[in-house]
CSV table of N, CA, C and O in Angstrom, one decimal:
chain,number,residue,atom,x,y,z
A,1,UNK,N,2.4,-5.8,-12.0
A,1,UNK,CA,2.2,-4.3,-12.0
A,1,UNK,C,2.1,-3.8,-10.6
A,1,UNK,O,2.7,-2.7,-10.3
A,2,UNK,N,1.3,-4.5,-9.6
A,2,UNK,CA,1.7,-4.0,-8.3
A,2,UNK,C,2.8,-3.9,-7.9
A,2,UNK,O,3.1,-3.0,-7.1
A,3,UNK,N,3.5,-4.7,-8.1
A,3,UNK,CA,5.0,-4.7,-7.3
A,3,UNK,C,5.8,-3.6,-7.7
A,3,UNK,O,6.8,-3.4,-7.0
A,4,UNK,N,5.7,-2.7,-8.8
A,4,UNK,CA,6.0,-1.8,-9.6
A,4,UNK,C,5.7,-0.3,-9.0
A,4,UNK,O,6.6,0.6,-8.8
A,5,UNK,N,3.7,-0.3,-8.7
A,5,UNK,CA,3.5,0.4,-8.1
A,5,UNK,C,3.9,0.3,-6.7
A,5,UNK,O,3.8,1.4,-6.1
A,6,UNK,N,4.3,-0.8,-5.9
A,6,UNK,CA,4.3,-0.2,-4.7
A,6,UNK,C,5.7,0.0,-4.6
A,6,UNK,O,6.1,0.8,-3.8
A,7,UNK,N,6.8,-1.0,-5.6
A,7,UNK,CA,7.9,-0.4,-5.1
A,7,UNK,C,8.5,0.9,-5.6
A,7,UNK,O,9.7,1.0,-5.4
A,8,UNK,N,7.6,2.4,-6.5
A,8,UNK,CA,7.9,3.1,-6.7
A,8,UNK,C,7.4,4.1,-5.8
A,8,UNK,O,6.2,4.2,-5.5
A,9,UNK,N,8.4,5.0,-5.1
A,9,UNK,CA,7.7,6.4,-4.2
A,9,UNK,C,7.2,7.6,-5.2
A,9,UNK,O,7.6,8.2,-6.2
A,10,UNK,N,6.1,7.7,-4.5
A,10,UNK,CA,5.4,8.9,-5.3
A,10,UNK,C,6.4,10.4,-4.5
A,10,UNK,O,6.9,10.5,-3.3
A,11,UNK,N,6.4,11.3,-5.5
A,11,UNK,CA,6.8,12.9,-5.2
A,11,UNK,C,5.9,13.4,-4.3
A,11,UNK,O,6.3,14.1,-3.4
A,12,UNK,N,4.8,13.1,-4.5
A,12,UNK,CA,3.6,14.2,-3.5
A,12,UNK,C,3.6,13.0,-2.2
A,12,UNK,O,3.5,11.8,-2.3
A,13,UNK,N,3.8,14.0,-0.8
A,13,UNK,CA,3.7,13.5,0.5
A,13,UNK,C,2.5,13.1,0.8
A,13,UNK,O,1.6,13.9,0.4
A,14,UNK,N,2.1,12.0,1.5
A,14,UNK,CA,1.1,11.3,2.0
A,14,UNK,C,0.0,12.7,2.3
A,14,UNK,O,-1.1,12.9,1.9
A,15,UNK,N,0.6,13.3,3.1
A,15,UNK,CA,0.0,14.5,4.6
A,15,UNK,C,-0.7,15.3,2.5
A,15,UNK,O,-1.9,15.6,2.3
A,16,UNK,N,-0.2,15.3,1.9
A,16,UNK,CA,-1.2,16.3,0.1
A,16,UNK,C,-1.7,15.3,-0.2
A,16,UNK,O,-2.6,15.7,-0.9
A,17,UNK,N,-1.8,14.1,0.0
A,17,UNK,CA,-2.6,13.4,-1.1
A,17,UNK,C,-4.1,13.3,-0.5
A,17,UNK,O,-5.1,13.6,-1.1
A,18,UNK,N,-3.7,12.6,0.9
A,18,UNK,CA,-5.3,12.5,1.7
A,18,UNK,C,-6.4,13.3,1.9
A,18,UNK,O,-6.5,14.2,2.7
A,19,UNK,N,-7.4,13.0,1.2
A,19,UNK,CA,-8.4,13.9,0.8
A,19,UNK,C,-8.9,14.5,-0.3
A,19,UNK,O,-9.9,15.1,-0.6
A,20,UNK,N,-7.5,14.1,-1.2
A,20,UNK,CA,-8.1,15.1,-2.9
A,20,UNK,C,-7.7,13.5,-4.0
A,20,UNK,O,-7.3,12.3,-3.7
A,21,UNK,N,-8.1,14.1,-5.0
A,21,UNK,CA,-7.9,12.7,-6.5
A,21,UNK,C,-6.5,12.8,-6.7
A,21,UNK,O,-5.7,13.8,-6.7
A,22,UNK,N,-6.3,11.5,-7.0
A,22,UNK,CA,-4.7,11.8,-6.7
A,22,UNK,C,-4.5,11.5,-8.4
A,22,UNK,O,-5.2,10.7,-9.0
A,23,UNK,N,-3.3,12.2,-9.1
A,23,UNK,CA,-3.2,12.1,-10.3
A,23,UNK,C,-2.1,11.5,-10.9
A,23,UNK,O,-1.1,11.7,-10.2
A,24,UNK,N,-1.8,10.7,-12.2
A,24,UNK,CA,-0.6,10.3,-12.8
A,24,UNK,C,0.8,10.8,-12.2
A,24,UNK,O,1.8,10.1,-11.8
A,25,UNK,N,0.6,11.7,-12.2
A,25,UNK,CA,2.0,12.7,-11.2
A,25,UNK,C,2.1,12.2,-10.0
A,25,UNK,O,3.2,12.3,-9.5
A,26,UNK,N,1.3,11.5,-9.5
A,26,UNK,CA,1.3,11.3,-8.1
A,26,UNK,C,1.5,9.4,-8.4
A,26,UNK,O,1.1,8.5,-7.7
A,27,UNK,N,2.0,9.3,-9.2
A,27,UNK,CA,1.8,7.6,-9.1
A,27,UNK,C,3.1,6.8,-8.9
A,27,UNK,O,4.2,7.1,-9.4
A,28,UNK,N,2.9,5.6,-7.7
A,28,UNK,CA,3.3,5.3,-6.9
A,28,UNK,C,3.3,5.3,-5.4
A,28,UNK,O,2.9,6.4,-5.1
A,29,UNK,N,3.5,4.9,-4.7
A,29,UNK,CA,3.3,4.8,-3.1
A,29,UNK,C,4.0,5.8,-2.2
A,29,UNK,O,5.2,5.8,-1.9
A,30,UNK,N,3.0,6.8,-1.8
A,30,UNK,CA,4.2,8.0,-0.9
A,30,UNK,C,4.8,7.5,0.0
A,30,UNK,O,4.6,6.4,0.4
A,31,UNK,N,5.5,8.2,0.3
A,31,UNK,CA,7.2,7.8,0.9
A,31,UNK,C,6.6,7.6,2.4
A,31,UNK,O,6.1,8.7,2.9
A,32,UNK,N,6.6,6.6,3.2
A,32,UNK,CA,6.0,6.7,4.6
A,32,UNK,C,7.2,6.3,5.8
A,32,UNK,O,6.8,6.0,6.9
A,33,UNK,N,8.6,6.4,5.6
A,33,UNK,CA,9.7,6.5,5.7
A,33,UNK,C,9.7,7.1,7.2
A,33,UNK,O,9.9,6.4,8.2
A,34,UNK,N,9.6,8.3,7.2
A,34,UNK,CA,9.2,9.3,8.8
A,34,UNK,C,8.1,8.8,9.5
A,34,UNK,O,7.8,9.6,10.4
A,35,UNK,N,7.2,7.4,9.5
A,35,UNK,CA,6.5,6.8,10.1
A,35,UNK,C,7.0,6.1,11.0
A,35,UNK,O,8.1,5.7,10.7
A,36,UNK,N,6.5,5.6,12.5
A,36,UNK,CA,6.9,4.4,13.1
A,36,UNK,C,5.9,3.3,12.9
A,36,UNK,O,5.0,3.0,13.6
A,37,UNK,N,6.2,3.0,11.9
A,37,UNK,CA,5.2,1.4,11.2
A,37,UNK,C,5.4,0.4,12.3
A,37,UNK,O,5.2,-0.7,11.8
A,38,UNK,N,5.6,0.3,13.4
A,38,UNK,CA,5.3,-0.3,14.8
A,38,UNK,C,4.3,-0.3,15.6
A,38,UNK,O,4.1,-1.3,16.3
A,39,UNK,N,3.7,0.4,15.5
A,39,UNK,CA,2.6,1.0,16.3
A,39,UNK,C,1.3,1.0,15.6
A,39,UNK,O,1.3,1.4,14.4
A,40,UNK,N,0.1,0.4,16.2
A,40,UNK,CA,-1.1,-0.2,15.0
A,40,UNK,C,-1.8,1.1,14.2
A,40,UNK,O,-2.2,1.1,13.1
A,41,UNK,N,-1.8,2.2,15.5
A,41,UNK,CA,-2.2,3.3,14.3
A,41,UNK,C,-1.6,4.1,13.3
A,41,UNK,O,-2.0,5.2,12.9
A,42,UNK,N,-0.3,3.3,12.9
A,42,UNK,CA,0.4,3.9,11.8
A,42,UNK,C,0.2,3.0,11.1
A,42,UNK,O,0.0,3.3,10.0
A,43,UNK,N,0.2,1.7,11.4
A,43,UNK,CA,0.0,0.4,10.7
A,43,UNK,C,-1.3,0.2,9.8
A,43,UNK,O,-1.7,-0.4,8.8
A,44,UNK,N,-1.7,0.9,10.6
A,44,UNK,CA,-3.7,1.0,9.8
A,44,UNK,C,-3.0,1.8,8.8
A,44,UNK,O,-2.4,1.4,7.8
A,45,UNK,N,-3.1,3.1,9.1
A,45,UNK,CA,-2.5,4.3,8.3
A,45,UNK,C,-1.8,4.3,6.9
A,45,UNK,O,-2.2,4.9,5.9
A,46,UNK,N,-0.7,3.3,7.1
A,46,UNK,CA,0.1,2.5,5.7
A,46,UNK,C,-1.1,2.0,5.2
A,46,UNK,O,-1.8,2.8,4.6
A,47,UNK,N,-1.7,0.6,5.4
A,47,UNK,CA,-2.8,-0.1,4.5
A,47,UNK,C,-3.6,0.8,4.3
A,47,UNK,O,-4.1,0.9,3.1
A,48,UNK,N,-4.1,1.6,5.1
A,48,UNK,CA,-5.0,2.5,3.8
A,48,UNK,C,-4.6,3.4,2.9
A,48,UNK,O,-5.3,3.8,2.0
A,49,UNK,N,-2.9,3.7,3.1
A,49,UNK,CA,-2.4,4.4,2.1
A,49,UNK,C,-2.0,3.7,0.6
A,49,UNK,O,-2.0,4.1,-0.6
A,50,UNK,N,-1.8,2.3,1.3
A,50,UNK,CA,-1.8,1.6,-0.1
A,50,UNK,C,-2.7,1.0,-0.6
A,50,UNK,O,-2.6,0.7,-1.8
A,51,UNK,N,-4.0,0.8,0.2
A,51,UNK,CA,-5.3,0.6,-0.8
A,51,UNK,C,-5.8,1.7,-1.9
A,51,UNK,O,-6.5,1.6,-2.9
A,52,UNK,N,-5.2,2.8,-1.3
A,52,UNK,CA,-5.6,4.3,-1.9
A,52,UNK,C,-4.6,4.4,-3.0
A,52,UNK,O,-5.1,4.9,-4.1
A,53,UNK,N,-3.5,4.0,-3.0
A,53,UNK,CA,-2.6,3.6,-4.2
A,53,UNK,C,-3.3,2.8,-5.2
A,53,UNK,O,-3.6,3.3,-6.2
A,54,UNK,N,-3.5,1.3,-4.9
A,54,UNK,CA,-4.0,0.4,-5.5
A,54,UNK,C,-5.0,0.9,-6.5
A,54,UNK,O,-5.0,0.7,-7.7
A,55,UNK,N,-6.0,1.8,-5.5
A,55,UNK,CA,-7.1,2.1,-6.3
A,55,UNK,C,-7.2,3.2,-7.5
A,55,UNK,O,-8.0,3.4,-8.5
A,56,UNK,N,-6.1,4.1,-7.0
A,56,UNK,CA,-5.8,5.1,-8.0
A,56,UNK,C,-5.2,4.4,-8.9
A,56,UNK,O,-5.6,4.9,-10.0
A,57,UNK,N,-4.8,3.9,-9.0
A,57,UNK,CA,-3.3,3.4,-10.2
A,57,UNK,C,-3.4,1.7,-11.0
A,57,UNK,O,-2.7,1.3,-11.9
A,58,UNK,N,-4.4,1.1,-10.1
A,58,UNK,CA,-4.7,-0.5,-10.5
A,58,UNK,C,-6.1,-0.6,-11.2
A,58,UNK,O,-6.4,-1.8,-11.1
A,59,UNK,N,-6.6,-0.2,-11.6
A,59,UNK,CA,-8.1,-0.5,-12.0
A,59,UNK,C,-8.7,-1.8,-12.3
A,59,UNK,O,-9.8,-2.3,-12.1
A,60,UNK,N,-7.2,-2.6,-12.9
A,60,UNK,CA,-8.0,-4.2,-12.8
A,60,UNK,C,-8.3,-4.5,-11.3
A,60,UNK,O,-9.1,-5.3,-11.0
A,61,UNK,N,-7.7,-3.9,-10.6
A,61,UNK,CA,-8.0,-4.4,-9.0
A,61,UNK,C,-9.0,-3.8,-8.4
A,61,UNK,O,-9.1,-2.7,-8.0
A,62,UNK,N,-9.9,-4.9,-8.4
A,62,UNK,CA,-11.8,-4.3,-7.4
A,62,UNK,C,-11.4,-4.5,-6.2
A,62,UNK,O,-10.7,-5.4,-5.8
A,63,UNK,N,-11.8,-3.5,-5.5
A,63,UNK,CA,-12.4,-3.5,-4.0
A,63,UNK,C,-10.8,-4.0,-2.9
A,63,UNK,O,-10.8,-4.7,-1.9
A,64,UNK,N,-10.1,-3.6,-3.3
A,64,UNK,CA,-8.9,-3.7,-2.9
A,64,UNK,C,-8.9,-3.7,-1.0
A,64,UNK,O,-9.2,-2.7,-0.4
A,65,UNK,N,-8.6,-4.9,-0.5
A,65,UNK,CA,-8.3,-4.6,0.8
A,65,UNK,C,-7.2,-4.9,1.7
A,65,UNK,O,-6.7,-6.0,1.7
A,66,UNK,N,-6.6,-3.8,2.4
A,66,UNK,CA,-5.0,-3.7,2.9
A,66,UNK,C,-5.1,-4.0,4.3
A,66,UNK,O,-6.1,-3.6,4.9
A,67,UNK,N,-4.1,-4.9,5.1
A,67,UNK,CA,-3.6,-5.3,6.4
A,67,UNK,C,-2.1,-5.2,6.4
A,67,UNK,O,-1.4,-5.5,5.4
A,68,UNK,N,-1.7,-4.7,7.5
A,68,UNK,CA,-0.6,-4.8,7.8
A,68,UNK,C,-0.2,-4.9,9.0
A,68,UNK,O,-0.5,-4.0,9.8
A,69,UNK,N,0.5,-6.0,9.4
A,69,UNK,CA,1.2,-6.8,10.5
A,69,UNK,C,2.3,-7.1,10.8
A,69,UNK,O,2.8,-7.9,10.1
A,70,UNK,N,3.1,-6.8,12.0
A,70,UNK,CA,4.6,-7.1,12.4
A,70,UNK,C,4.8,-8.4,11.4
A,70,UNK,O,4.0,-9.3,11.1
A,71,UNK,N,5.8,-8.2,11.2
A,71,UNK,CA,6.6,-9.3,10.8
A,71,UNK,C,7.6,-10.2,11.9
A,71,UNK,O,8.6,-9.8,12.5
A,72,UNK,N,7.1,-11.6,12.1
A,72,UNK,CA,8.1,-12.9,13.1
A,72,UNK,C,9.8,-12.3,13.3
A,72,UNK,O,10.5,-12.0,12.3
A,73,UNK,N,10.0,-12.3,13.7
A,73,UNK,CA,11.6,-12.5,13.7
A,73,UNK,C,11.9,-11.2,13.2
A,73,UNK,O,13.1,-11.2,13.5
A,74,UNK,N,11.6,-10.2,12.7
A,74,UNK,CA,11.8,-9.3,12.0
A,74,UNK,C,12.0,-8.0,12.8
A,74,UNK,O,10.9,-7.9,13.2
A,75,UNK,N,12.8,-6.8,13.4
A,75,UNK,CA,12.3,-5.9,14.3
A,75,UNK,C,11.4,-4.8,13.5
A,75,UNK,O,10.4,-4.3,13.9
A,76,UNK,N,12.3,-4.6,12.2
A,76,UNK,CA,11.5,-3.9,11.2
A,76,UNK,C,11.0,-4.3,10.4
A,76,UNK,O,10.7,-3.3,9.8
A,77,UNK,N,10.6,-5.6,9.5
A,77,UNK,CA,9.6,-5.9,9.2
A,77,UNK,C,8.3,-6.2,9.2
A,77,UNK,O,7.8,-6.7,10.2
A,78,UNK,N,7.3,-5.8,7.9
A,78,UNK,CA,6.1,-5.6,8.3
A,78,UNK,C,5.7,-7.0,7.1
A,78,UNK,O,6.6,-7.7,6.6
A,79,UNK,N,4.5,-6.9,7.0
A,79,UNK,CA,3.8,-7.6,6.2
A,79,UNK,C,2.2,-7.4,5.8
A,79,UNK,O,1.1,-7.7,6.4
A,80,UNK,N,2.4,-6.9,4.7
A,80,UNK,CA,1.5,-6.0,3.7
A,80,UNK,C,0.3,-7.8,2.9
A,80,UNK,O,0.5,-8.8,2.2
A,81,UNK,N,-0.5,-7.3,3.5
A,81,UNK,CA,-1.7,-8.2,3.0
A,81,UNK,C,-2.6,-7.8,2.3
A,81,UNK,O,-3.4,-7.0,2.8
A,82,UNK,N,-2.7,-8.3,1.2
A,82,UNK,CA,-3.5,-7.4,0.1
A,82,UNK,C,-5.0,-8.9,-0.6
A,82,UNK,O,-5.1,-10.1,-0.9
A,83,UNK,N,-5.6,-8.2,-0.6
A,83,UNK,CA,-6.9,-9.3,-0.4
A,83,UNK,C,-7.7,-8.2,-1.7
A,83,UNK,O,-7.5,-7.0,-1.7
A,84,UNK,N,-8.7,-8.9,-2.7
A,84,UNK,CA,-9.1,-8.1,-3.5
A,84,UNK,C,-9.8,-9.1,-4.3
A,84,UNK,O,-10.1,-10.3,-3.9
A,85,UNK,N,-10.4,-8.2,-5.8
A,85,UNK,CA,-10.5,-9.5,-7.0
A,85,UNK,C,-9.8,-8.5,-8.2
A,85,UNK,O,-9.6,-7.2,-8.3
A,86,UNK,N,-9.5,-9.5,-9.0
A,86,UNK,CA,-8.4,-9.1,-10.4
A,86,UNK,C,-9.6,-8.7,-11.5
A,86,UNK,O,-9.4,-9.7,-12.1
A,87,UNK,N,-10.3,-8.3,-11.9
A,87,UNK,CA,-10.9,-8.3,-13.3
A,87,UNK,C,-10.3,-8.7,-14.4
A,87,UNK,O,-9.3,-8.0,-14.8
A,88,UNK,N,-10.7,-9.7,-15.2
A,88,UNK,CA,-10.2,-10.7,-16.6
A,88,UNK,C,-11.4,-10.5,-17.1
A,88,UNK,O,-12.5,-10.9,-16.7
A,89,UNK,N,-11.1,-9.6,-18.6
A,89,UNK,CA,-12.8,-9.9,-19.0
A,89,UNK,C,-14.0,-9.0,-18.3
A,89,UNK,O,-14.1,-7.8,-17.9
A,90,UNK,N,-14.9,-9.9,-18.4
A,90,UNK,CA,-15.9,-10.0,-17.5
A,90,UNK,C,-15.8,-10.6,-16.5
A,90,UNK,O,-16.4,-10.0,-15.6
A,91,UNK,N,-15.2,-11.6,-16.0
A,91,UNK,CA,-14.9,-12.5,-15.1
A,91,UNK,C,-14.1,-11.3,-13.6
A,91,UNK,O,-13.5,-10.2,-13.9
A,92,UNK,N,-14.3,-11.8,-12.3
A,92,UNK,CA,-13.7,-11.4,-11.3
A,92,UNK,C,-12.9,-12.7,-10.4
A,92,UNK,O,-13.5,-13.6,-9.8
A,93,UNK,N,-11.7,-12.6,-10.4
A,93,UNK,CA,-11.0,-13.7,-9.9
A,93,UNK,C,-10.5,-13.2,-8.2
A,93,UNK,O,-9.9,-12.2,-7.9
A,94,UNK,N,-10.9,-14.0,-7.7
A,94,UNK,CA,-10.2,-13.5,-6.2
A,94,UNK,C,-8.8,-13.7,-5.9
A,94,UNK,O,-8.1,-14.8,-6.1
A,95,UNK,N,-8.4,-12.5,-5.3
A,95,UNK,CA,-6.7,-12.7,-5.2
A,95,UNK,C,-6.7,-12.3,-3.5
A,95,UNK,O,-7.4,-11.5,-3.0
A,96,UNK,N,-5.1,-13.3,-2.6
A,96,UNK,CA,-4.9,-12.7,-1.6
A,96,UNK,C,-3.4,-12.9,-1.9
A,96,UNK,O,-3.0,-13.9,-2.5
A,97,UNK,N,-2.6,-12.1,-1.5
A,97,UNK,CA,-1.1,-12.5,-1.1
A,97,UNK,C,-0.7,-11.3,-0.1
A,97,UNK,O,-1.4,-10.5,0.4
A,98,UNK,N,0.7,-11.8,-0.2
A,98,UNK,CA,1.4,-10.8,1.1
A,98,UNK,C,3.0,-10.3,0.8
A,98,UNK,O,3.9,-11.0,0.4
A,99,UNK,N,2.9,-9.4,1.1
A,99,UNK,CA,4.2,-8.8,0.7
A,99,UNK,C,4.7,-8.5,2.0
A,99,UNK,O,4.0,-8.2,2.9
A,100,UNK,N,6.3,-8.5,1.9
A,100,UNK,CA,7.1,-8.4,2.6
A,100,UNK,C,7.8,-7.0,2.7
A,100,UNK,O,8.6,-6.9,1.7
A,101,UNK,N,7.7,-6.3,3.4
A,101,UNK,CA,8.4,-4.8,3.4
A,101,UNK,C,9.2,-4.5,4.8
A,101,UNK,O,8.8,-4.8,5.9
A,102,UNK,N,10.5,-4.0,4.6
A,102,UNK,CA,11.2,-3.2,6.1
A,102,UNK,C,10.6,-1.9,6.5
A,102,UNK,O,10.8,-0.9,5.8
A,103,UNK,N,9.9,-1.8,7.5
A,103,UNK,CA,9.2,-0.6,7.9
A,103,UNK,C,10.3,0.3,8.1
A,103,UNK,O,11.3,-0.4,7.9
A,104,UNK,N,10.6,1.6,8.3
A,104,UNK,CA,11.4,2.0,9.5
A,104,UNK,C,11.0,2.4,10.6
A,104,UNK,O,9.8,2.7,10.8
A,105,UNK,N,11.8,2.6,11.6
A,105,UNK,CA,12.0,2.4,13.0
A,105,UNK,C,11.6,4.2,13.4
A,105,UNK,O,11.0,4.4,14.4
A,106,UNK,N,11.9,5.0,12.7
A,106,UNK,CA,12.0,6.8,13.2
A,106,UNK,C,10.5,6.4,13.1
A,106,UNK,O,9.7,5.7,12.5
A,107,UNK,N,10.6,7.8,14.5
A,107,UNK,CA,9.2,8.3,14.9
A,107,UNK,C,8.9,9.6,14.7
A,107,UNK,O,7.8,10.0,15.0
């Protein structure tokens, strides 16, 4: 189900969402396209945009935490690290993985 929400863009622009409850309408990851995902304070900027996804739209996912980091070899690739716990149950299972995304390059 993550992979769903993140690879869908939300309609409402990052710059409306930050700051208010974001709703069904708004579900999926805003478009961060016009970013230079290069540079660390945009890089922050994305992981917290997608923790803020996560949390809107994942509820099995507690306490959701986002990194993102150049990607090796890559000039526009990033790499989206997502660290959390899943809720099963009662039970809380810890999850880390990483996803692989092309930033773009416009500033």
């Amino acid at each position: 189900e993550l992979a769903r929400l993140l690879n869908t863009r939300s309609p409402t622009p990052p710059e409306v969402l930050e700051g208010r409850e974001w709703t069904v309408l708004d579900w999926g990851l805003p478009d961060y396209t016009g970013w230079y995902t290069r540079s660390a304070p945009s890089q922050h900027r994305l992981a917290r945009l997608v923790e803020a996804t996560i949390e809107a739209f994942e509820p099995r996912m507690v306490d959701p935490r986002v990194s993102v980091e150049r990607q090796e070899g890559n000039d526009r690739g990033l790499l989206v690290w997502i660290d959390g716990s899943i809720k099963v149950g009662t039970l809380l299972e810890p999850v880390s993985f990483p996803l692989a995304i092309d930033g773009p390059t416009k500033g």
